[in-house]
Coordinates of N, CA and C in Angstrom, one line a residue:
X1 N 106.3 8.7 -22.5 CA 107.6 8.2 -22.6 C 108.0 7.6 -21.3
X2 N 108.7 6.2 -21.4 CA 109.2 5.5 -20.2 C 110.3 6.1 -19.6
X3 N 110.3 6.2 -18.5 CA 111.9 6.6 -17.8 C 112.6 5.7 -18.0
X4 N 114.1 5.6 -18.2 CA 115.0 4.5 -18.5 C 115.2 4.3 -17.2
X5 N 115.4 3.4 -17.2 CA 115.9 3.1 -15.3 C 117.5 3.5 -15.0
X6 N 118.2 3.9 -15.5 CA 119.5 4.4 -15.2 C 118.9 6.1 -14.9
X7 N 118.2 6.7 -15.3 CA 117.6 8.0 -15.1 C 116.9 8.0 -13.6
X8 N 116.1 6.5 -13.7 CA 115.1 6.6 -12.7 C 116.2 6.2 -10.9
X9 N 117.3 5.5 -11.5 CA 118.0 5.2 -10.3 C 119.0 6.4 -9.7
X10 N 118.9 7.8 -10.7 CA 119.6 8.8 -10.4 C 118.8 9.9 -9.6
X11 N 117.6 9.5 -9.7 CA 116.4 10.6 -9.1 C 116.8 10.5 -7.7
X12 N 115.9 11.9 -7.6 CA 115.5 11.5 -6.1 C 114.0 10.9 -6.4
X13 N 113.8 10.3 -5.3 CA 112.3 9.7 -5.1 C 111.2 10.0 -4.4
X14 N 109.8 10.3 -4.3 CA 108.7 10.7 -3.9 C 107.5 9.9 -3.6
X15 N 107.5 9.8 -2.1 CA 106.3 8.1 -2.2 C 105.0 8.7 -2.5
X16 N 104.9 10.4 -2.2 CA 103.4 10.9 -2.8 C 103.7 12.3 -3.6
X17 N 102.8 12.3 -4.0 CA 102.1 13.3 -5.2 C 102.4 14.5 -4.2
X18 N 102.0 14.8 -3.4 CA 102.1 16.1 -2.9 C 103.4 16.5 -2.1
X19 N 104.1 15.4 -1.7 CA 105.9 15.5 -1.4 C 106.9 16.1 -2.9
X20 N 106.3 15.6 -4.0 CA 107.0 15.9 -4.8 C 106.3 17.3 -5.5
X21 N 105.3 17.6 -5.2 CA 104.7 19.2 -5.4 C 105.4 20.4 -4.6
X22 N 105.6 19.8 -3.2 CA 106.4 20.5 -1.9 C 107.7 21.1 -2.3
X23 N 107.9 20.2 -3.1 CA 109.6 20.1 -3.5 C 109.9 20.8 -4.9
X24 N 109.1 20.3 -6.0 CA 109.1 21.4 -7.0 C 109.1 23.0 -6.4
X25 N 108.2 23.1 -5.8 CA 107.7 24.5 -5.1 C 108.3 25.2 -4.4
X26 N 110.1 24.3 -4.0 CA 110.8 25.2 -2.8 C 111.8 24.9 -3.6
X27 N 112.2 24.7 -5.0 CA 112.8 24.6 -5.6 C 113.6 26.3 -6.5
X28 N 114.6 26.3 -6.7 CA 115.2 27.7 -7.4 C 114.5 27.5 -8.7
X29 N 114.5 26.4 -9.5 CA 114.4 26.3 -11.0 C 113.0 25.6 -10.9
X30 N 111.9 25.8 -12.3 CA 111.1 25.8 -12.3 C 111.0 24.0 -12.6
X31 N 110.4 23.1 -12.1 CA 110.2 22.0 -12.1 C 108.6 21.1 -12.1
X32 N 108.9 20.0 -12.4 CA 107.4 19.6 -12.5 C 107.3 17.6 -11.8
X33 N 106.5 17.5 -11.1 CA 106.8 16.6 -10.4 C 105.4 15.6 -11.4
X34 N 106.5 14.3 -11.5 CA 105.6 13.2 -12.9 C 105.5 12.1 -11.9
X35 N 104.8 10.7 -12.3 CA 104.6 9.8 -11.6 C 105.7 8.8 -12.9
X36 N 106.8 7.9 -12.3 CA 107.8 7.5 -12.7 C 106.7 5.8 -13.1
X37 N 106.4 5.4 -14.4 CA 106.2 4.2 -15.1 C 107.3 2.7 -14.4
X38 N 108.3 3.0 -13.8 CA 109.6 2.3 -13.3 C 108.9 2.0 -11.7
X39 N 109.1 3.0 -11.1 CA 109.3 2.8 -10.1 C 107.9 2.9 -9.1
X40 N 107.0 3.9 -10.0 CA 105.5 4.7 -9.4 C 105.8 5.2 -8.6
X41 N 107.1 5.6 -8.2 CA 106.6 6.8 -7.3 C 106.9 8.5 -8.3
X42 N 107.2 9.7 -7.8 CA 107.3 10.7 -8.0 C 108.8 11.2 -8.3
X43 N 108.9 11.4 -9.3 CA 110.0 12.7 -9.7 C 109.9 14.0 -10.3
X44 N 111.4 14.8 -10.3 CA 111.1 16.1 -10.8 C 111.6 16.3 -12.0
X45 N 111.1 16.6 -12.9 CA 112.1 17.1 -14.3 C 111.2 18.7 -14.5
X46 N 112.6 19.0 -15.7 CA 112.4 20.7 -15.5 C 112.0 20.8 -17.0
X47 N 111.7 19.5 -17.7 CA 111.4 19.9 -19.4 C 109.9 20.0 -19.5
X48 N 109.1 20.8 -19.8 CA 108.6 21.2 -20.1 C 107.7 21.1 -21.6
X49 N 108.8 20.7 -22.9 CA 107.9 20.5 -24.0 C 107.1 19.6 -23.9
X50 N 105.9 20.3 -24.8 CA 104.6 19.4 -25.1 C 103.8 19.4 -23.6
X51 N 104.0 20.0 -22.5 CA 103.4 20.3 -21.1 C 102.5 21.6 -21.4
X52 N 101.5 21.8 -20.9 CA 100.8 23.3 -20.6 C 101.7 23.9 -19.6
X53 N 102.0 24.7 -19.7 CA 102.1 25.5 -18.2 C 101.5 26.7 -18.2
X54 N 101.1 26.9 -16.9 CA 100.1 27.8 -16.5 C 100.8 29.5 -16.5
X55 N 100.6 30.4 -17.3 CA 100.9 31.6 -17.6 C 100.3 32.3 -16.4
X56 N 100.9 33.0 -15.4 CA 100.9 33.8 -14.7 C 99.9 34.9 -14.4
X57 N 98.9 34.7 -13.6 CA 98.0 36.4 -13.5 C 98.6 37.3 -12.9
X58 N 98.0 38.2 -13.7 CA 98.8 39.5 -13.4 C 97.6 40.6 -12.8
X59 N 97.7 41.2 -12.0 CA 96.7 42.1 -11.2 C 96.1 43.1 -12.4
X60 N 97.1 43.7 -12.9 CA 97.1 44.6 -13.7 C 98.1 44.6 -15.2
X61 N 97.1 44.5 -16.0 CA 97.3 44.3 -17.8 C 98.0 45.8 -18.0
X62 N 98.7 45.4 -19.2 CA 98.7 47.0 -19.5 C 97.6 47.9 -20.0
X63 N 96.3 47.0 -20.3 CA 95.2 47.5 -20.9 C 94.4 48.3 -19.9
X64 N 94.4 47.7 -18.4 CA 93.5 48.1 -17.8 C 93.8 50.0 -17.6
X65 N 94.7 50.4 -17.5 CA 95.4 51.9 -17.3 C 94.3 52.9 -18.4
X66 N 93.9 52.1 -19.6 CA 93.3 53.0 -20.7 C 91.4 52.4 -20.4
X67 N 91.1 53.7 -20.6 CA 89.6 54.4 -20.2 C 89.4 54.1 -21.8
X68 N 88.0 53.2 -21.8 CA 87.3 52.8 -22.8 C 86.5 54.3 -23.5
X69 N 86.6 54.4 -24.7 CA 85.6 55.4 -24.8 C 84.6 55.7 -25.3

């Protein structure tokens, strides 16, 4: 989907991929840094559908606690 350019002139802007990683990362809310069709450089949006996101490892399952028999 294109960025509309009234969206794209409200961003903030990112001239690299890993500035806008930086940024998601030190961010409160969970964000995801795209490459903008308009402008090519980098922004943040926080939507999610139709994205993978990466489910979280956990050291310890509730499974691991129970002794196989």
């Amino acid at each position: 989907m294109k960025t509309r350019l009234t969206v794209c002139t409200r961003k903030q802007r990112y001239p690299t991929a890993n500035d806008a990683h930086h940024a998601a990362a030190t961010a409160t809310i969970t964000l995801r840094p795209y490459r903008c069709e308009r402008c090519r450089h980098y922004h943040l949006t926080s939507r999610t559908k139709g994205k993978r996101v990466p489910r979280p490892l956990f050291a310890n399952t509730p499974n691991d606690d129970k002794a196989a028999p």
